[in-house]
Each structure stands twice: as C-alpha cells, then as structure tokens.
C-alpha cells in the first residue's frame, strides 16, 4: 500500500478537526467507491488509499501515532510502532468502514443506494367487505372501490418530467440516511434533503409533483370463494398502494364480514334455524316446510312427541366446506313448540276435555319432575 501522506490524500491540512476529516473522506469515498466505478482499477486503488487514511485519522490513538511517527507508526514490529498495519487488501474490506460511517447501504445485498434504486414497496391495504350469508353460500365476485396511491401515468412512477433523470442527493451521497456524532452516540437519521430517497428530482413531473404516484380511485372485483367464513381475508396481489420509484405494489386484503341472517345462524359449515312448530303437529307428528340457504325450501318430518329444543337434521343443506369442493354441511332445525294462544271458548272446552282424558303417561316429563320435587321437599322436612 502507498505511503502517501494521509492528510494530502484526503485533501486536508494537518490538525484538521474530526468533522472536517469525516467530510473530506465522505466526499472522496463517494467519488471513488467501487460501486460507482465498476471495473476501474485506479478508482479502486484510490478508494483503498483514502479509506486507509480515514481509518487512521478517525481513530484518536492511530492519529496521534501517525502525527508523531508518520507511516513508521504502522510499519509493524518497528520500534515505537503500533503494529496495526491492517491486513486490508481489497476495496471490499474498506466498504465496511465506509458503511460504518454512512449508515451502511453501499455494496450488494445491503440497504442503500442500490436497493434504493429498486424502490420501496407500497403499503398493503385493508378493505372491509360485508357480504350476506347467501353470498358466502354461493361465492361471489364482489366489485369494490377504494382510493389509493397508484403509479403516476405521467412519468410511469419515476417522478421526473419527460426523459430527465433524477440526480444523486449530495447531502447523503445517495444513501438516504445521514449520521452524526453526539457525544458517545452516533445518531442515524433520514436525510432531510431527499427524504431518504437518495435522489433528487430536477424536473418534477407535473401530474404527480415528483412523487411518482397519484391518488386515484381503483375499481376491482374480489373473488370470494363459496363457503368463506366470517373474519377470513382474501389477498388480492398487487392491488395495494403503488411502490415508490419502481418498487413493487403492496397487496389488498379484503376482510370478510358476514351480515347476520334473518333465519339462519352458522357454525362452521352447519346452519341452524329456529322454527316454531304448532303444538298439535309436534304432538301428533307431521311434516313442515322450512327455508333453506339456497333460496328454496325443504320439507322435514316432525316426529310425534317432538319437544321444544329438539334438533332435526336436514342432511347437506348447510354451507359448502371452505376447503373442500364437494362437502356440504348440514342444516339443523331447532324446534320451538308453540303453545296455542287467543283460544275461543270452544277450543278451551275441547282442551279441557282433552286434559280430562290425559293420564300420567301423556306428560312423563312433568310427572318425573314433580316426583323429584316431592322427594326434595320431604328430604328437607326429615333433616
Ligand atoms: Zn408523475
Ligand atoms: Zn439525501
């Protein structure tokens, strides 16, 4: 490695302040960074030289040694030498020093100028999509409308008018972040000149004002599969906010909420329906007609002696299973036996006659319940 004077290399005078050393290095390093000068051996050599100079001058101990002994301070093994003639040999080694100072981001695979050029991905969006249970049963294509930032058609997202190209931000050197020293801490913050974009647009697109995006209303159709359940979300690829400077679009997530139904409640793929049944029909048995989720109806047999709370099953009259194309849930009729009201005198008369004909077998539940109550009372008395 060269033995050029470190101060000369950075274009500063001996005794320059810490900040001036940093500033000088920043300027030179930006100019000669290998990423900026691909396949340029001379630039790479220069980058190594200035980085080594900075490596020494930015370190208090090394700087003091250098100031006193010059290059001999680092000759290694020499008297008075510090022996830190570093093994740096490639520009890549110095890129780490460079990144340390500038907040990283130069060089491949790292955040920064190169990654920045490929843009920032747009945000994902959430859309609350209310559907009916019938729609969840059939599946639908739901048209939705929302406004978001889309790629500007005037500049195709570049932010620049016509063919003009953005220029690198000098303040942050295209990295988008700047660092400053405060006591022991190094504070890294977004460059306020370019707002972290690393580039400045010289000739702003008139349509978007240089943002590369415009706020537009978007109309799309969301495919809701049959059998979808409340609370699920459907991802629509690339329909979120547009990226910045060529970054990918975010996605749109349609969150499904299913409105309560007049008749039906749902548990997974099964549907429940509370149906009032006439007392006489529930007593003697018969058939009733019930609505079904497909918009038609079904007939179901009510066995003699059906009670309130009994469940009658209609096979495969429920919802499609969400993850299975050919399975369907069942429908359950929850019986609610209706006690007759608004009776005429004749009806009352008939029911009294009916009651006279009844025996203990007609109402076994009442019979057994009151037997239990009796024994409960006698137990209390005997205690
Ligand atoms: Zn534009
Ligand atoms: Zn900047």
Coordinates of C-alpha atoms and ligand atoms in Angstrom, one line a residue:
X1 CA 0.0 0.0 0.0
X2 CA 1.1 3.5 -0.8
X3 CA 2.9 5.7 1.6
X4 CA 1.3 8.9 0.5
X5 CA 0.6 11.4 3.2
X6 CA -2.8 10.7 4.8
X7 CA -3.8 14.4 5.1
X8 CA -2.8 15.0 1.5
X9 CA -4.8 12.0 0.3
X10 CA -7.9 13.5 1.9
X11 CA -7.1 17.0 0.8
X12 CA -7.0 18.4 4.3
X13 CA -4.3 20.0 6.4
X14 CA -2.6 18.5 9.4
X15 CA -4.6 19.2 12.5
X16 CA -8.0 19.3 10.7
X17 CA -11.0 18.8 13.0
X18 CA -12.7 15.4 13.3
X19 CA -15.7 16.7 11.4
X20 CA -13.6 18.0 8.5
X21 CA -11.8 14.7 8.2
X22 CA -15.1 12.9 8.0
X23 CA -16.5 15.4 5.5
X24 CA -13.4 15.1 3.3
X25 CA -13.5 11.4 3.4
X26 CA -17.1 11.3 2.6
X27 CA -16.6 13.4 -0.5
X28 CA -13.7 11.4 -1.8
X29 CA -15.1 8.0 -0.9
X30 CA -18.3 8.7 -2.7
X31 CA -16.4 9.6 -5.8
X32 CA -14.1 6.6 -5.8
X33 CA -16.4 4.0 -4.3
X34 CA -16.1 0.7 -6.4
X35 CA -19.9 0.6 -6.8
X36 CA -19.7 3.9 -8.6
X37 CA -16.7 2.9 -10.6
X38 CA -17.1 -0.7 -11.7
X39 CA -14.0 -2.2 -13.2
X40 CA -11.9 0.9 -12.7
X41 CA -8.7 -0.3 -11.0
X42 CA -7.4 3.2 -10.5
X43 CA -10.5 4.3 -8.7
X44 CA -10.4 1.1 -6.5
X45 CA -6.8 1.8 -5.6
X46 CA -7.7 5.4 -4.7
X47 CA -10.6 4.2 -2.7
X48 CA -8.3 1.9 -0.7
X49 CA -5.9 4.7 -0.1
X50 CA -8.3 7.2 1.2
X51 CA -10.1 4.6 3.3
X52 CA -6.9 3.7 4.9
X53 CA -6.1 7.3 5.5
X54 CA -9.5 7.8 7.1
X55 CA -9.2 4.6 9.1
X56 CA -6.1 6.0 10.8
X57 CA -7.1 9.7 11.0
X58 CA -10.6 8.9 12.5
X59 CA -9.0 6.9 15.3
X60 CA -7.6 9.1 18.1
X61 CA -4.7 6.7 19.0
X62 CA -3.8 5.9 15.5
X63 CA -4.0 9.6 14.5
X64 CA -1.7 10.6 17.4
X65 CA 0.8 7.9 16.4
X66 CA 0.7 8.9 12.8
X67 CA 1.1 12.6 13.7
X68 CA 4.2 11.7 15.6
X69 CA 5.8 8.9 13.6
X70 CA 4.3 9.1 10.2
X71 CA 3.9 5.9 8.3
X72 CA 6.6 4.3 10.6
X73 CA 4.0 4.2 13.3
X74 CA 2.3 1.3 11.4
X75 CA 5.3 -0.5 9.9
X76 CA 4.7 -3.4 12.3
X77 CA 7.4 -4.6 14.6
X78 CA 9.4 -1.4 14.3
X79 CA 10.4 0.4 17.4
X80 CA 7.6 2.6 18.7
X81 CA 5.4 1.1 16.1
X82 CA 1.8 0.2 17.0
X83 CA 1.8 -2.8 14.7
X84 CA -1.6 -2.1 13.3
X85 CA -0.7 -2.1 9.7
X86 CA -4.0 -3.6 8.9
X87 CA -4.4 -6.5 6.6
X88 CA -6.9 -4.7 4.4
X89 CA -6.2 -5.5 0.9
X90 CA -9.4 -5.3 -1.1
X91 CA -11.7 -2.4 -1.6
X92 CA -14.5 -4.6 -0.1
X93 CA -12.8 -4.5 3.3
X94 CA -12.9 -0.7 3.2
X95 CA -16.5 -0.8 2.1
X96 CA -17.2 -1.9 5.7
X97 CA -15.5 1.2 7.1
X98 CA -17.4 3.3 4.6
X99 CA -20.7 1.7 5.6
X100 CA -19.9 2.3 9.3
X101 CA -19.7 5.9 8.6
X102 CA -22.5 6.4 6.3
X103 CA -25.1 4.1 7.8
X104 CA -24.4 1.1 5.6
X105 CA -26.0 0.5 2.3
X106 CA -23.2 0.5 -0.2
X107 CA -22.4 -2.7 -1.8
X108 CA -24.6 -5.5 -3.0
X109 CA -27.1 -7.1 -0.7
X110 CA -27.2 -4.2 1.6
X111 CA -29.8 -1.5 2.1
X112 CA -28.9 1.7 0.4
X113 CA -28.2 3.3 -2.9
X114 CA -28.6 0.2 -5.0
X115 CA -31.5 -1.2 -3.1
X116 CA -33.0 2.3 -3.1
X117 CA -32.8 2.5 -6.8
X118 CA -35.0 -0.6 -6.9
X119 CA -37.6 1.3 -4.9
X120 CA -39.7 1.0 -1.8
X121 CA -42.7 -1.4 -1.8
X122 CA -46.1 0.1 -1.4
X123 CA -48.2 -0.5 1.7
X124 CA -50.7 -3.3 2.0
X125 CA -54.3 -2.1 2.2
X126 CA -57.2 -3.5 4.2
X127 CA -60.7 -3.4 2.8
X128 CA -63.7 -4.5 4.9
X129 CA -66.0 -6.4 2.7
X130 CA -69.5 -7.1 4.1
X131 CA -71.4 -9.9 2.4
X132 CA -74.6 -11.8 3.1
X133 CA -74.7 -15.4 4.2
X134 CA -76.3 -16.3 0.8
X135 CA -73.3 -14.7 -0.9
X136 CA -71.0 -16.7 1.3
X137 CA -73.0 -19.8 0.3
X138 CA -72.7 -19.2 -3.4
X139 CA -69.4 -17.4 -3.6
X140 CA -69.3 -14.1 -5.5
X141 CA -67.3 -11.6 -7.4
X142 CA -67.6 -8.6 -5.3
X143 CA -66.9 -5.3 -7.0
X144 CA -65.1 -2.9 -4.7
X145 CA -63.9 0.7 -5.0
X146 CA -61.3 2.5 -2.9
X147 CA -58.8 5.2 -3.4
X148 CA -55.1 4.7 -3.0
X149 CA -51.7 5.9 -4.4
X150 CA -51.2 4.4 -7.9
X151 CA -48.2 4.7 -10.2
X152 CA -48.3 8.1 -12.0
X153 CA -49.2 7.7 -15.6
X154 CA -47.4 10.9 -16.5
X155 CA -44.0 9.7 -15.5
X156 CA -44.6 6.0 -15.1
X157 CA -43.6 6.3 -11.5
X158 CA -40.2 8.0 -11.9
X159 CA -41.4 11.4 -10.7
X160 CA -39.4 13.1 -13.4
X161 CA -40.9 15.1 -16.3
X162 CA -40.1 13.7 -19.7
X163 CA -36.7 12.0 -20.1
X164 CA -34.9 13.8 -17.3
X165 CA -33.2 11.7 -14.7
X166 CA -33.0 12.2 -11.0
X167 CA -29.6 13.1 -9.6
X168 CA -28.0 11.7 -6.5
X169 CA -28.5 13.6 -3.3
X170 CA -25.2 15.2 -2.3
X171 CA -26.1 15.5 1.4
X172 CA -26.4 11.8 2.0
X173 CA -24.5 10.6 -1.0
X174 CA -27.4 8.7 -2.3
X175 CA -27.8 6.6 0.8
X176 CA -30.9 8.3 2.1
X177 CA -29.6 8.4 5.6
X178 CA -27.0 10.6 7.4
X179 CA -25.1 10.0 10.6
X180 CA -24.0 12.5 13.2
X181 CA -22.0 12.1 16.3
X182 CA -23.5 13.3 19.6
X183 CA -21.2 12.6 22.5
X184 CA -20.7 8.8 22.5
X185 CA -23.7 8.2 20.3
X186 CA -23.9 8.0 16.6
X187 CA -27.3 9.2 15.5
X188 CA -28.6 8.0 12.2
X189 CA -31.5 9.7 10.6
X190 CA -33.3 10.1 7.4
X191 CA -31.7 12.6 5.0
X192 CA -34.0 15.6 5.1
X193 CA -32.8 16.9 1.8
X194 CA -34.1 13.9 -0.2
X195 CA -36.4 12.5 2.4
X196 CA -34.5 9.3 2.5
X197 CA -34.8 8.7 -1.2
X198 CA -31.2 9.2 -2.0
X199 CA -32.1 11.1 -5.2
X200 CA -33.3 14.5 -6.1
X201 CA -35.7 15.1 -9.0
X202 CA -34.5 18.0 -11.1
X203 CA -37.6 18.4 -13.2
X204 CA -40.6 17.2 -11.4
X205 CA -43.5 15.5 -13.2
X206 CA -46.4 18.0 -13.5
X207 CA -49.0 15.3 -12.8
X208 CA -47.7 13.9 -9.6
X209 CA -45.4 16.7 -8.4
X210 CA -42.4 14.4 -8.4
X211 CA -43.9 11.8 -6.0
X212 CA -44.2 9.2 -8.8
X213 CA -47.7 8.3 -7.5
X214 CA -51.1 9.9 -7.7
X215 CA -54.2 9.3 -5.6
X216 CA -56.8 7.5 -7.7
X217 CA -60.0 5.6 -7.3
X218 CA -59.5 2.0 -8.0
X219 CA -62.3 -0.4 -9.1
X220 CA -61.6 -4.1 -8.9
X221 CA -63.5 -7.3 -8.3
X222 CA -62.7 -9.6 -5.4
X223 CA -63.4 -13.3 -5.9
X224 CA -65.0 -14.6 -2.7
X225 CA -64.9 -18.4 -2.7
X226 CA -68.1 -20.2 -1.7
X227 CA -68.1 -21.3 1.9
X228 CA -66.0 -18.4 3.2
X229 CA -66.3 -17.8 6.9
X230 CA -66.6 -14.6 8.8
X231 CA -63.2 -13.0 9.7
X232 CA -61.3 -14.5 6.8
X233 CA -59.3 -12.3 4.5
X234 CA -58.7 -12.6 0.8
X235 CA -55.4 -11.3 -0.6
X236 CA -55.5 -9.5 -3.9
X237 CA -52.0 -9.4 -5.2
X238 CA -50.5 -6.1 -6.2
X239 CA -53.7 -4.1 -5.5
X240 CA -52.4 -2.2 -2.6
X241 CA -50.5 1.0 -2.7
X242 CA -48.1 1.5 -5.6
X243 CA -44.4 1.3 -4.8
X244 CA -42.1 4.3 -4.9
X245 CA -39.5 4.6 -7.8
X246 CA -40.3 1.3 -9.3
X247 CA -40.8 -0.6 -6.0
X248 CA -43.4 -3.3 -6.1
X249 CA -47.1 -2.7 -5.3
X250 CA -48.5 -3.7 -1.9
X251 CA -51.4 -6.1 -1.7
X252 CA -55.0 -5.6 -0.8
X253 CA -56.6 -7.7 1.9
X254 CA -60.3 -7.9 1.8
X255 CA -61.6 -8.8 5.3
X256 CA -64.9 -10.7 5.1
X257 CA -67.7 -10.0 7.5
X258 CA -70.9 -11.8 7.0
X259 CA -74.1 -9.9 8.0
X260 CA -76.4 -11.6 10.5
X261 CA -79.2 -13.5 8.8
X262 CA -83.0 -13.3 9.4
X263 CA -83.4 -17.1 9.9
X264 CA -80.0 -18.8 9.9
X265 CA -77.0 -18.9 12.2
X266 CA -73.9 -20.7 11.2
X267 CA -71.5 -22.9 13.0
X268 CA -68.7 -23.8 10.6
X269 CA -70.4 -25.5 7.6
X270 CA -73.6 -26.2 9.5
X271 CA -76.6 -24.0 9.5
X272 CA -79.1 -23.6 12.4
X273 CA -82.6 -22.4 12.0
X274 CA -85.1 -21.9 14.9
X275 CA -88.6 -23.0 13.7
X276 CA -91.8 -22.6 15.6
X277 CA -94.0 -25.8 15.4
X278 CA -97.7 -26.0 16.2
X279 CA -98.4 -27.8 19.4
X280 CA -100.8 -30.3 17.8
X281 CA -98.4 -31.0 15.0
X282 CA -95.5 -31.5 17.4
X283 CA -97.8 -33.8 19.4
X284 CA -99.2 -35.9 16.6
X285 CA -96.2 -35.7 14.2
X286 CA -96.3 -34.4 10.7
X287 CA -94.3 -32.5 8.1
X288 CA -93.2 -28.9 7.9
X289 CA -91.7 -26.7 5.2
X290 CA -88.5 -24.8 6.1
X291 CA -86.5 -22.2 4.2
X292 CA -83.0 -23.2 3.0
X293 CA -79.9 -21.2 2.3
X294 CA -80.0 -21.9 -1.4
X295 CA -83.1 -19.7 -1.6
X296 CA -85.7 -22.5 -1.8
X297 CA -87.2 -24.7 0.8
X298 CA -87.1 -28.2 2.2
X299 CA -89.7 -30.5 3.8
X300 CA -88.9 -32.2 7.0
X301 CA -90.7 -34.8 9.1
X302 CA -91.5 -33.8 12.6
X303 CA -91.8 -37.0 14.7
X304 CA -94.8 -37.4 17.1
X305 CA -94.0 -36.1 20.6
X306 CA -91.3 -33.6 19.4
X307 CA -90.4 -31.2 22.2
X308 CA -89.1 -27.6 22.2
X309 CA -85.3 -27.7 21.8
X310 CA -85.3 -30.9 19.8
X311 CA -83.0 -30.7 16.8
X312 CA -84.0 -32.1 13.4
X313 CA -81.3 -32.7 10.8
X314 CA -81.5 -31.9 7.1
X315 CA -78.5 -33.6 5.6
X316 CA -76.3 -31.5 3.3
X317 CA -78.5 -28.4 3.4
X318 CA -75.8 -26.3 5.1
X319 CA -72.9 -24.3 3.8
X320 CA -70.1 -25.7 1.5
X321 CA -67.0 -26.6 3.4
X322 CA -64.5 -23.8 2.9
X323 CA -61.6 -26.0 1.9
X324 CA -63.4 -28.8 0.2
X325 CA -65.2 -28.6 -3.2
X326 CA -67.7 -31.4 -2.7
X327 CA -68.5 -31.4 1.0
X328 CA -71.5 -29.6 2.4
X329 CA -72.6 -29.1 6.0
X330 CA -76.0 -29.9 7.4
X331 CA -78.9 -27.9 8.5
X332 CA -80.4 -28.2 11.9
X333 CA -84.0 -27.3 12.7
X334 CA -84.3 -26.2 16.3
X335 CA -87.9 -26.8 17.3
X336 CA -89.8 -24.4 19.3
X337 CA -93.2 -25.8 20.2
X338 CA -95.8 -23.0 20.2
X339 CA -98.4 -23.1 23.0
X340 CA -101.8 -22.1 21.5
X341 CA -103.0 -18.6 22.4
X342 CA -106.1 -16.5 21.7
X343 CA -108.4 -19.5 22.2
X344 CA -112.2 -19.4 21.6
X345 CA -114.5 -20.8 24.3
X346 CA -115.0 -23.9 22.1
X347 CA -111.3 -24.5 21.9
X348 CA -110.9 -24.2 25.6
X349 CA -113.7 -26.6 26.1
X350 CA -112.1 -29.1 23.8
X351 CA -108.7 -28.8 25.6
X352 CA -110.3 -29.3 29.0
X353 CA -112.0 -32.4 27.7
X354 CA -108.6 -33.5 26.4
X355 CA -107.0 -32.8 29.7
X356 CA -109.6 -35.0 31.4
X357 CA -108.6 -37.8 29.1
X358 CA -104.9 -37.4 30.0
X359 CA -103.0 -39.7 32.3
X360 CA -99.5 -39.7 33.7
X361 CA -98.1 -41.2 30.6
X362 CA -99.2 -38.2 28.5
X363 CA -96.7 -35.9 30.2
X364 CA -93.8 -38.0 31.5
X365 CA -91.5 -35.1 32.0
X366 CA -94.0 -33.2 34.3
X367 CA -94.7 -36.5 36.1
X368 CA -91.0 -37.2 36.8
X369 CA -90.1 -33.6 37.6
X370 CA -92.8 -33.2 40.2
X371 CA -92.0 -36.6 41.7
X372 CA -88.5 -35.3 42.2
X373 CA -89.8 -32.1 43.7
X374 CA -91.9 -34.0 46.2
X375 CA -88.9 -36.0 47.4
X376 CA -86.9 -32.9 47.6
X377 CA -89.4 -31.3 50.0
X378 CA -89.7 -34.5 52.1
X379 CA -85.9 -34.7 52.3
X380 CA -85.8 -31.1 53.7
X381 CA -88.5 -31.9 56.3
X382 CA -86.8 -35.0 57.5
X383 CA -83.5 -33.3 58.0
Ligands
LIG1 ZN1 -45.6 11.7 -12.4
LIG2 ZN1 -30.2 12.7 0.7

